[in-house]
PDB file of C-alpha atoms and ligand atoms in Angstrom:
ATOM      1  CA  MET A   1     -43.058  29.871   6.925  1.00 91.00           C
ATOM      2  CA  ILE A   2     -44.818  26.691   5.981  1.00 96.00           C
ATOM      3  CA  ILE A   3     -47.192  25.468   9.144  1.00 97.00           C
ATOM      4  CA  VAL A   4     -49.047  22.187   7.982  1.00 98.00           C
ATOM      5  CA  LEU A   5     -52.564  22.324   9.723  1.00 98.00           C
ATOM      6  CA  PHE A   6     -53.363  18.181  10.972  1.00 98.00           C
ATOM      7  CA  GLY A   7     -55.789  15.875  12.125  1.00 98.00           C
ATOM      8  CA  ALA A   8     -59.101  14.476  11.302  1.00 98.00           C
ATOM      9  CA  PRO A   9     -61.792  15.595   9.196  1.00 97.00           C
ATOM     10  CA  GLY A  10     -63.756  18.951  10.458  1.00 96.00           C
ATOM     11  CA  VAL A  11     -61.764  19.558  13.288  1.00 98.00           C
ATOM     12  CA  GLY A  12     -61.460  23.313  11.843  1.00 97.00           C
ATOM     13  CA  LYS A  13     -58.301  22.752   9.345  1.00 98.00           C
ATOM     14  CA  GLY A  14     -60.714  25.105   7.571  1.00 97.00           C
ATOM     15  CA  THR A  15     -61.628  27.379   9.937  1.00 97.00           C
ATOM     16  CA  GLN A  16     -58.031  28.371  11.424  1.00 98.00           C
ATOM     17  CA  ALA A  17     -56.338  28.781   8.476  1.00 98.00           C
ATOM     18  CA  ALA A  18     -57.997  31.333   6.897  1.00 97.00           C
ATOM     19  CA  ILE A  19     -57.494  33.695  10.368  1.00 98.00           C
ATOM     20  CA  LEU A  20     -54.082  31.674  10.591  1.00 97.00           C
ATOM     21  CA  ALA A  21     -53.706  33.085   7.118  1.00 96.00           C
ATOM     22  CA  GLU A  22     -54.725  36.184   7.271  1.00 96.00           C
ATOM     23  CA  LYS A  23     -53.049  37.214  11.092  1.00 96.00           C
ATOM     24  CA  LEU A  24     -49.659  35.963   9.660  1.00 95.00           C
ATOM     25  CA  HIS A  25     -50.193  37.058   5.674  1.00 94.00           C
ATOM     26  CA  VAL A  26     -49.522  33.785   4.555  1.00 95.00           C
ATOM     27  CA  ALA A  27     -51.269  32.348   1.574  1.00 95.00           C
ATOM     28  CA  HIS A  28     -53.814  29.165   2.605  1.00 96.00           C
ATOM     29  CA  LEU A  29     -53.671  26.317   0.768  1.00 96.00           C
ATOM     30  CA  SER A  30     -56.396  23.664   1.117  1.00 97.00           C
ATOM     31  CA  THR A  31     -56.278  20.392  -0.847  1.00 96.00           C
ATOM     32  CA  GLY A  32     -60.505  20.381  -0.172  1.00 95.00           C
ATOM     33  CA  ASP A  33     -60.971  23.402  -1.272  1.00 95.00           C
ATOM     34  CA  ALA A  34     -58.959  23.149  -4.642  1.00 94.00           C
ATOM     35  CA  PHE A  35     -60.905  20.230  -5.295  1.00 95.00           C
ATOM     36  CA  ARG A  36     -64.211  21.195  -4.529  1.00 95.00           C
ATOM     37  CA  ALA A  37     -63.526  24.355  -7.294  1.00 94.00           C
ATOM     38  CA  ALA A  38     -61.708  21.705  -9.569  1.00 94.00           C
ATOM     39  CA  ILE A  39     -65.425  19.367  -9.191  1.00 95.00           C
ATOM     40  CA  ARG A  40     -67.578  22.664  -9.618  1.00 96.00           C
ATOM     41  CA  ASN A  41     -65.419  23.527 -12.690  1.00 95.00           C
ATOM     42  CA  GLN A  42     -65.749  20.383 -14.195  1.00 96.00           C
ATOM     43  CA  SER A  43     -61.440  20.003 -15.062  1.00 94.00           C
ATOM     44  CA  GLU A  44     -60.195  17.204 -15.813  1.00 94.00           C
ATOM     45  CA  ILE A  45     -58.445  16.738 -11.989  1.00 94.00           C
ATOM     46  CA  GLY A  46     -62.260  17.720 -10.752  1.00 95.00           C
ATOM     47  CA  LYS A  47     -63.601  14.658 -13.147  1.00 95.00           C
ATOM     48  CA  VAL A  48     -61.412  12.533 -10.907  1.00 95.00           C
ATOM     49  CA  ALA A  49     -61.638  13.731  -7.690  1.00 96.00           C
ATOM     50  CA  LYS A  50     -65.314  14.059  -7.516  1.00 96.00           C
ATOM     51  CA  THR A  51     -66.062   9.714  -7.538  1.00 96.00           C
ATOM     52  CA  TYR A  52     -63.614   9.997  -4.251  1.00 97.00           C
ATOM     53  CA  VAL A  53     -64.734  12.795  -2.326  1.00 96.00           C
ATOM     54  CA  ASP A  54     -68.831  12.201  -2.958  1.00 96.00           C
ATOM     55  CA  ALA A  55     -67.393   8.939  -1.383  1.00 96.00           C
ATOM     56  CA  GLY A  56     -65.296  10.246   1.656  1.00 96.00           C
ATOM     57  CA  ASP A  57     -62.194   8.552  -0.199  1.00 97.00           C
ATOM     58  CA  LEU A  58     -58.990  10.209  -0.385  1.00 98.00           C
ATOM     59  CA  VAL A  59     -58.029  11.493  -4.198  1.00 97.00           C
ATOM     60  CA  PRO A  60     -55.065   9.593  -5.315  1.00 97.00           C
ATOM     61  CA  ASP A  61     -51.576  11.162  -4.100  1.00 97.00           C
ATOM     62  CA  SER A  62     -50.580  12.061  -8.286  1.00 94.00           C
ATOM     63  CA  VAL A  63     -53.780  13.709  -8.907  1.00 96.00           C
ATOM     64  CA  VAL A  64     -52.938  15.825  -5.032  1.00 96.00           C
ATOM     65  CA  ALA A  65     -49.644  16.367  -5.738  1.00 93.00           C
ATOM     66  CA  SER A  66     -49.990  17.978  -8.783  1.00 91.00           C
ATOM     67  CA  ILE A  67     -53.208  20.022  -7.352  1.00 93.00           C
ATOM     68  CA  VAL A  68     -50.586  21.245  -5.171  1.00 94.00           C
ATOM     69  CA  GLU A  69     -47.102  21.683  -6.984  1.00 91.00           C
ATOM     70  CA  GLU A  70     -49.579  23.989  -9.369  1.00 90.00           C
ATOM     71  CA  ALA A  71     -51.297  26.095  -6.511  1.00 91.00           C
ATOM     72  CA  MET A  72     -47.575  27.102  -5.240  1.00 90.00           C
ATOM     73  CA  GLN A  73     -46.724  28.665  -8.598  1.00 90.00           C
ATOM     74  CA  ASP A  74     -48.392  31.449  -7.296  1.00 91.00           C
ATOM     75  CA  PRO A  75     -46.056  35.051  -6.449  1.00 91.00           C
ATOM     76  CA  SER A  76     -48.667  34.840  -3.585  1.00 90.00           C
ATOM     77  CA  PHE A  77     -46.968  31.715  -1.710  1.00 89.00           C
ATOM     78  CA  ALA A  78     -43.533  33.573  -1.664  1.00 84.00           C
ATOM     79  CA  ARG A  79     -43.849  33.720   1.824  1.00 82.00           C
ATOM     80  CA  GLY A  80     -44.110  30.532   2.750  1.00 91.00           C
ATOM     81  CA  ALA A  81     -48.061  28.180   3.341  1.00 95.00           C
ATOM     82  CA  ILE A  82     -50.774  27.046   5.614  1.00 97.00           C
ATOM     83  CA  LEU A  83     -50.941  23.860   3.979  1.00 97.00           C
ATOM     84  CA  ASP A  84     -54.875  22.258   5.409  1.00 96.00           C
ATOM     85  CA  GLY A  85     -55.399  19.129   4.790  1.00 95.00           C
ATOM     86  CA  PHE A  86     -52.083  18.180   3.030  1.00 97.00           C
ATOM     87  CA  PRO A  87     -50.017  15.986   3.220  1.00 98.00           C
ATOM     88  CA  ARG A  88     -53.139  13.017   4.408  1.00 98.00           C
ATOM     89  CA  THR A  89     -49.963  10.030   3.311  1.00 98.00           C
ATOM     90  CA  ARG A  90     -46.872   9.250   3.540  1.00 97.00           C
ATOM     91  CA  ALA A  91     -46.491   9.420  -0.381  1.00 97.00           C
ATOM     92  CA  GLN A  92     -48.216  12.983  -0.583  1.00 97.00           C
ATOM     93  CA  ALA A  93     -45.669  13.622   2.973  1.00 97.00           C
ATOM     94  CA  ASP A  94     -42.874  13.033   1.001  1.00 96.00           C
ATOM     95  CA  ALA A  95     -43.996  15.029  -2.257  1.00 95.00           C
ATOM     96  CA  LEU A  96     -44.431  17.847  -0.058  1.00 95.00           C
ATOM     97  CA  ALA A  97     -40.459  17.015   1.303  1.00 94.00           C
ATOM     98  CA  GLU A  98     -38.825  17.056  -1.842  1.00 94.00           C
ATOM     99  CA  MET A  99     -41.686  20.002  -3.764  1.00 92.00           C
ATOM    100  CA  LEU A 100     -40.205  22.189  -0.325  1.00 92.00           C
ATOM    101  CA  GLN A 101     -36.483  21.286  -0.440  1.00 92.00           C
ATOM    102  CA  ARG A 102     -36.410  21.809  -4.419  1.00 89.00           C
ATOM    103  CA  ARG A 103     -37.308  25.689  -3.385  1.00 87.00           C
ATOM    104  CA  GLY A 104     -34.852  25.429  -0.208  1.00 88.00           C
ATOM    105  CA  LEU A 105     -37.947  25.214   2.546  1.00 90.00           C
ATOM    106  CA  SER A 106     -38.616  23.201   4.768  1.00 90.00           C
ATOM    107  CA  VAL A 107     -42.273  22.851   6.968  1.00 95.00           C
ATOM    108  CA  HIS A 108     -41.985  24.627  10.440  1.00 96.00           C
ATOM    109  CA  ARG A 109     -44.503  23.699  12.346  1.00 97.00           C
ATOM    110  CA  VAL A 110     -47.217  20.780  11.876  1.00 98.00           C
ATOM    111  CA  VAL A 111     -49.578  21.487  14.234  1.00 98.00           C
ATOM    112  CA  ASN A 112     -51.808  18.471  15.277  1.00 98.00           C
ATOM    113  CA  ILE A 113     -55.524  19.760  16.030  1.00 98.00           C
ATOM    114  CA  ASP A 114     -57.843  16.983  18.407  1.00 98.00           C
ATOM    115  CA  VAL A 115     -61.023  16.528  18.480  1.00 98.00           C
ATOM    116  CA  ASP A 116     -63.311  13.751  19.759  1.00 97.00           C
ATOM    117  CA  ASP A 117     -65.222  11.983  17.091  1.00 96.00           C
ATOM    118  CA  ALA A 118     -68.249  12.849  18.446  1.00 97.00           C
ATOM    119  CA  THR A 119     -67.731  16.291  18.665  1.00 97.00           C
ATOM    120  CA  ILE A 120     -66.139  16.293  14.879  1.00 97.00           C
ATOM    121  CA  THR A 121     -69.994  14.570  13.586  1.00 97.00           C
ATOM    122  CA  GLU A 122     -71.904  17.246  15.107  1.00 97.00           C
ATOM    123  CA  ARG A 123     -70.155  19.573  13.888  1.00 97.00           C
ATOM    124  CA  LEU A 124     -69.840  18.635  10.191  1.00 97.00           C
ATOM    125  CA  LEU A 125     -73.681  17.059  10.467  1.00 97.00           C
ATOM    126  CA  SER A 126     -74.867  20.736  11.003  1.00 97.00           C
ATOM    127  CA  ARG A 127     -72.139  21.838   8.405  1.00 95.00           C
ATOM    128  CA  GLY A 128     -74.544  20.000   6.022  1.00 92.00           C
ATOM    129  CA  ARG A 129     -71.833  20.349   2.992  1.00 93.00           C
ATOM    130  CA  ALA A 130     -72.475  17.104   0.286  1.00 93.00           C
ATOM    131  CA  ASP A 131     -69.970  15.070   1.740  1.00 94.00           C
ATOM    132  CA  ASP A 132     -71.284  15.584   5.352  1.00 96.00           C
ATOM    133  CA  THR A 133     -73.570  13.134   5.605  1.00 96.00           C
ATOM    134  CA  ALA A 134     -73.492   9.683   9.020  1.00 96.00           C
ATOM    135  CA  GLU A 135     -72.131   7.994   6.702  1.00 97.00           C
ATOM    136  CA  ILE A 136     -69.683   9.355   4.517  1.00 97.00           C
ATOM    137  CA  ILE A 137     -67.913  11.542   7.242  1.00 97.00           C
ATOM    138  CA  ALA A 138     -68.063   7.631   9.464  1.00 97.00           C
ATOM    139  CA  ASN A 139     -65.890   6.530   6.804  1.00 97.00           C
ATOM    140  CA  ARG A 140     -63.921   9.943   6.793  1.00 97.00           C
ATOM    141  CA  LEU A 141     -62.795   9.217  10.312  1.00 98.00           C
ATOM    142  CA  ASP A 142     -61.851   5.233   9.090  1.00 98.00           C
ATOM    143  CA  VAL A 143     -59.388   6.871   6.186  1.00 97.00           C
ATOM    144  CA  TYR A 144     -58.224   9.166   8.664  1.00 98.00           C
ATOM    145  CA  ARG A 145     -57.519   6.737  11.277  1.00 97.00           C
ATOM    146  CA  GLN A 146     -55.998   4.209   8.487  1.00 97.00           C
ATOM    147  CA  GLU A 147     -53.991   6.624   6.114  1.00 97.00           C
ATOM    148  CA  THR A 148     -53.375  10.135   7.890  1.00 98.00           C
ATOM    149  CA  ALA A 149     -53.167   9.563  11.631  1.00 97.00           C
ATOM    150  CA  PRO A 150     -50.267   7.183  11.036  1.00 97.00           C
ATOM    151  CA  LEU A 151     -48.207  10.834   9.755  1.00 97.00           C
ATOM    152  CA  LEU A 152     -48.569  11.599  13.513  1.00 97.00           C
ATOM    153  CA  GLU A 153     -45.432   9.125  13.956  1.00 96.00           C
ATOM    154  CA  TYR A 154     -43.523  10.626  10.920  1.00 95.00           C
ATOM    155  CA  TYR A 155     -43.795  14.103  12.307  1.00 96.00           C
ATOM    156  CA  SER A 156     -42.819  13.201  15.802  1.00 95.00           C
ATOM    157  CA  ALA A 157     -39.262  11.247  14.735  1.00 94.00           C
ATOM    158  CA  VAL A 158     -38.536  15.329  14.054  1.00 90.00           C
ATOM    159  CA  ASP A 159     -37.540  17.270  17.355  1.00 87.00           C
ATOM    160  CA  SER A 160     -40.359  20.116  18.067  1.00 88.00           C
ATOM    161  CA  LEU A 161     -41.980  19.936  14.402  1.00 96.00           C
ATOM    162  CA  LEU A 162     -45.112  18.094  15.723  1.00 97.00           C
ATOM    163  CA  VAL A 163     -47.183  20.227  17.571  1.00 97.00           C
ATOM    164  CA  THR A 164     -50.791  19.056  19.716  1.00 98.00           C
ATOM    165  CA  VAL A 165     -53.858  21.813  20.117  1.00 98.00           C
ATOM    166  CA  ASN A 166     -56.780  21.148  21.560  1.00 98.00           C
ATOM    167  CA  GLY A 167     -59.403  21.907  19.539  1.00 98.00           C
ATOM    168  CA  VAL A 168     -62.024  22.219  21.396  1.00 98.00           C
ATOM    169  CA  GLY A 169     -63.734  25.900  21.986  1.00 97.00           C
ATOM    170  CA  ASP A 170     -64.378  28.831  20.822  1.00 98.00           C
ATOM    171  CA  VAL A 171     -62.572  29.590  17.432  1.00 98.00           C
ATOM    172  CA  GLN A 172     -60.621  32.281  18.263  1.00 98.00           C
ATOM    173  CA  ASP A 173     -59.818  30.728  22.070  1.00 98.00           C
ATOM    174  CA  VAL A 174     -58.383  27.578  19.371  1.00 98.00           C
ATOM    175  CA  ASN A 175     -56.725  29.989  17.362  1.00 98.00           C
ATOM    176  CA  GLN A 176     -54.758  31.623  20.268  1.00 98.00           C
ATOM    177  CA  ARG A 177     -53.548  28.255  21.161  1.00 98.00           C
ATOM    178  CA  ILE A 178     -52.409  27.928  17.431  1.00 98.00           C
ATOM    179  CA  LEU A 179     -50.491  30.835  17.514  1.00 98.00           C
ATOM    180  CA  ASP A 180     -48.151  30.472  20.500  1.00 97.00           C
ATOM    181  CA  THR A 181     -47.429  27.428  19.186  1.00 96.00           C
ATOM    182  CA  ILE A 182     -46.002  29.177  15.983  1.00 91.00           C
TER     183      ILE A 182
HETATM  184  P1  LIG B 201     -61.663  18.922   3.607  1.00 63.87           P
HETATM  185  O1  LIG B 201     -61.631  20.246   2.515  1.00 63.87           O
HETATM  186  O2  LIG B 201     -59.855  19.388   3.855  1.00 63.87           O
HETATM  187  O3  LIG B 201     -62.401  18.940   4.549  1.00 63.87           O
HETATM  188  P2  LIG B 201     -62.413  19.009   6.002  1.00 63.87           P
HETATM  189  O4  LIG B 201     -61.065  17.722   6.466  1.00 63.87           O
HETATM  190  O5  LIG B 201     -63.436  18.003   6.299  1.00 63.87           O
HETATM  191  O6  LIG B 201     -62.311  19.896   6.961  1.00 63.87           O
HETATM  192  P3  LIG B 201     -61.756  20.823   8.303  1.00 63.87           P
HETATM  193  O7  LIG B 201     -60.866  19.643   8.986  1.00 63.87           O
HETATM  194  O8  LIG B 201     -60.538  21.497   7.556  1.00 63.87           O
HETATM  195  O9  LIG B 201     -63.101  21.983   9.196  1.00 63.87           O
HETATM  196  P4  LIG B 201     -63.332  23.130   9.032  1.00 63.87           P
HETATM  197  O10 LIG B 201     -62.147  24.104   9.643  1.00 63.87           O
HETATM  198  O11 LIG B 201     -64.651  23.206   7.673  1.00 63.87           O
HETATM  199  O12 LIG B 201     -61.625  17.737   2.536  1.00 63.87           O
HETATM  200  C1  LIG B 201     -62.782  17.058   1.891  1.00 63.87           C
HETATM  201  C2  LIG B 201     -62.395  16.336   1.092  1.00 63.87           C
HETATM  202  O13 LIG B 201     -61.140  16.282   0.036  1.00 63.87           O
HETATM  203  C3  LIG B 201     -61.465  14.339   1.644  1.00 63.87           C
HETATM  204  O14 LIG B 201     -62.672  13.598   2.173  1.00 63.87           O
HETATM  205  C4  LIG B 201     -60.661  14.075   0.976  1.00 63.87           C
HETATM  206  O15 LIG B 201     -62.106  13.344  -0.557  1.00 63.87           O
HETATM  207  C5  LIG B 201     -60.259  15.448  -0.502  1.00 63.87           C
HETATM  208  N1  LIG B 201     -59.089  15.830  -0.230  1.00 63.87           N
HETATM  209  C6  LIG B 201     -58.563  17.216   0.763  1.00 63.87           C
HETATM  210  N2  LIG B 201     -56.979  17.013   0.882  1.00 63.87           N
HETATM  211  C7  LIG B 201     -56.553  15.591  -0.109  1.00 63.87           C
HETATM  212  C8  LIG B 201     -55.415  15.161   0.220  1.00 63.87           C
HETATM  213  N3  LIG B 201     -54.078  15.638   0.760  1.00 63.87           N
HETATM  214  N4  LIG B 201     -55.635  13.518   0.005  1.00 63.87           N
HETATM  215  C9  LIG B 201     -56.432  13.131  -0.622  1.00 63.87           C
HETATM  216  N5  LIG B 201     -57.902  13.872  -0.562  1.00 63.87           N
HETATM  217  C10 LIG B 201     -57.716  15.294  -0.269  1.00 63.87           C
HETATM  218  O16 LIG B 201     -64.979  23.127  10.571  1.00 63.87           O
HETATM  219  C11 LIG B 201     -65.754  21.892   9.762  1.00 63.87           C
HETATM  220  C12 LIG B 201     -66.642  22.292  10.445  1.00 63.87           C
HETATM  221  O17 LIG B 201     -66.841  22.917  12.275  1.00 63.87           O
HETATM  222  C13 LIG B 201     -67.571  24.274  10.090  1.00 63.87           C
HETATM  223  O18 LIG B 201     -68.959  23.818  10.178  1.00 63.87           O
HETATM  224  C14 LIG B 201     -66.432  25.259  10.938  1.00 63.87           C
HETATM  225  O19 LIG B 201     -67.407  25.965  11.404  1.00 63.87           O
HETATM  226  C15 LIG B 201     -67.107  24.141  12.190  1.00 63.87           C
HETATM  227  N6  LIG B 201     -65.614  24.657  13.451  1.00 63.87           N
HETATM  228  C16 LIG B 201     -64.488  25.163  12.935  1.00 63.87           C
HETATM  229  N7  LIG B 201     -63.889  25.119  14.196  1.00 63.87           N
HETATM  230  C17 LIG B 201     -64.861  24.905  14.908  1.00 63.87           C
HETATM  231  C18 LIG B 201     -65.070  25.177  17.000  1.00 63.87           C
HETATM  232  N8  LIG B 201     -63.916  25.639  17.707  1.00 63.87           N
HETATM  233  N9  LIG B 201     -66.089  24.787  17.132  1.00 63.87           N
HETATM  234  C19 LIG B 201     -66.999  24.592  16.501  1.00 63.87           C
HETATM  235  N10 LIG B 201     -67.698  24.637  15.334  1.00 63.87           N
HETATM  236  C20 LIG B 201     -66.377  24.616  14.644  1.00 63.87           C
END
């Protein structure tokens, strides 16, 4: 089962992916977490990713595809994956489709978590990660609108693939709304 958690920065993709992974016994892959780990380890990928992550820009598609391809080799992904923060561009969506096709798999559901910008900004400012300053959050929201949101149209072209869930409210309530769509 391949589930894509989709949405603007701070809508709760990471929060919900962790809960879903546990409940559905499917591994969780967060490209954001993968880049933060690579940056901590000062790997080659980490060195490339750092400038983009620090600025709230998207890491180049080829780098993203290689980190996902490598991660998905892990046997823990044999049952599928909860993809959190990937794909974020049309090129990444194409890379994912190609990667899954090679394994005889396809995306089961794309769950678009919907939260208004004011709530997102409030959540991220109170989390306070290095890329959670007002200026970088504003850039991440712009990047989302320009580069990632157009994927909603791409996924809505496939019957019953894309669902939108209200991401405002108690974390467990949001999780139940997501489970109801899967
Ligand atoms: P990510 O790590 O994906 O971060 P995110 O979009 O900010 O967070 P998410 O939506 O997962 O929110 P979370 O659950 O943490 O990306 C960081 C950077 O990595 C990007 O800017 C980019 O540079 C790079 N990157 C990652 N993937 C990439 C890709 N595919 N291509 C290119 N670049 C990529 O929740 C946020 C906060 O809200 C938390 O504090 C949480 O506790 C709180 N929260 C969650 N749900 C809540 C609720 N219901 N109520 C109240 N608070 C809630």
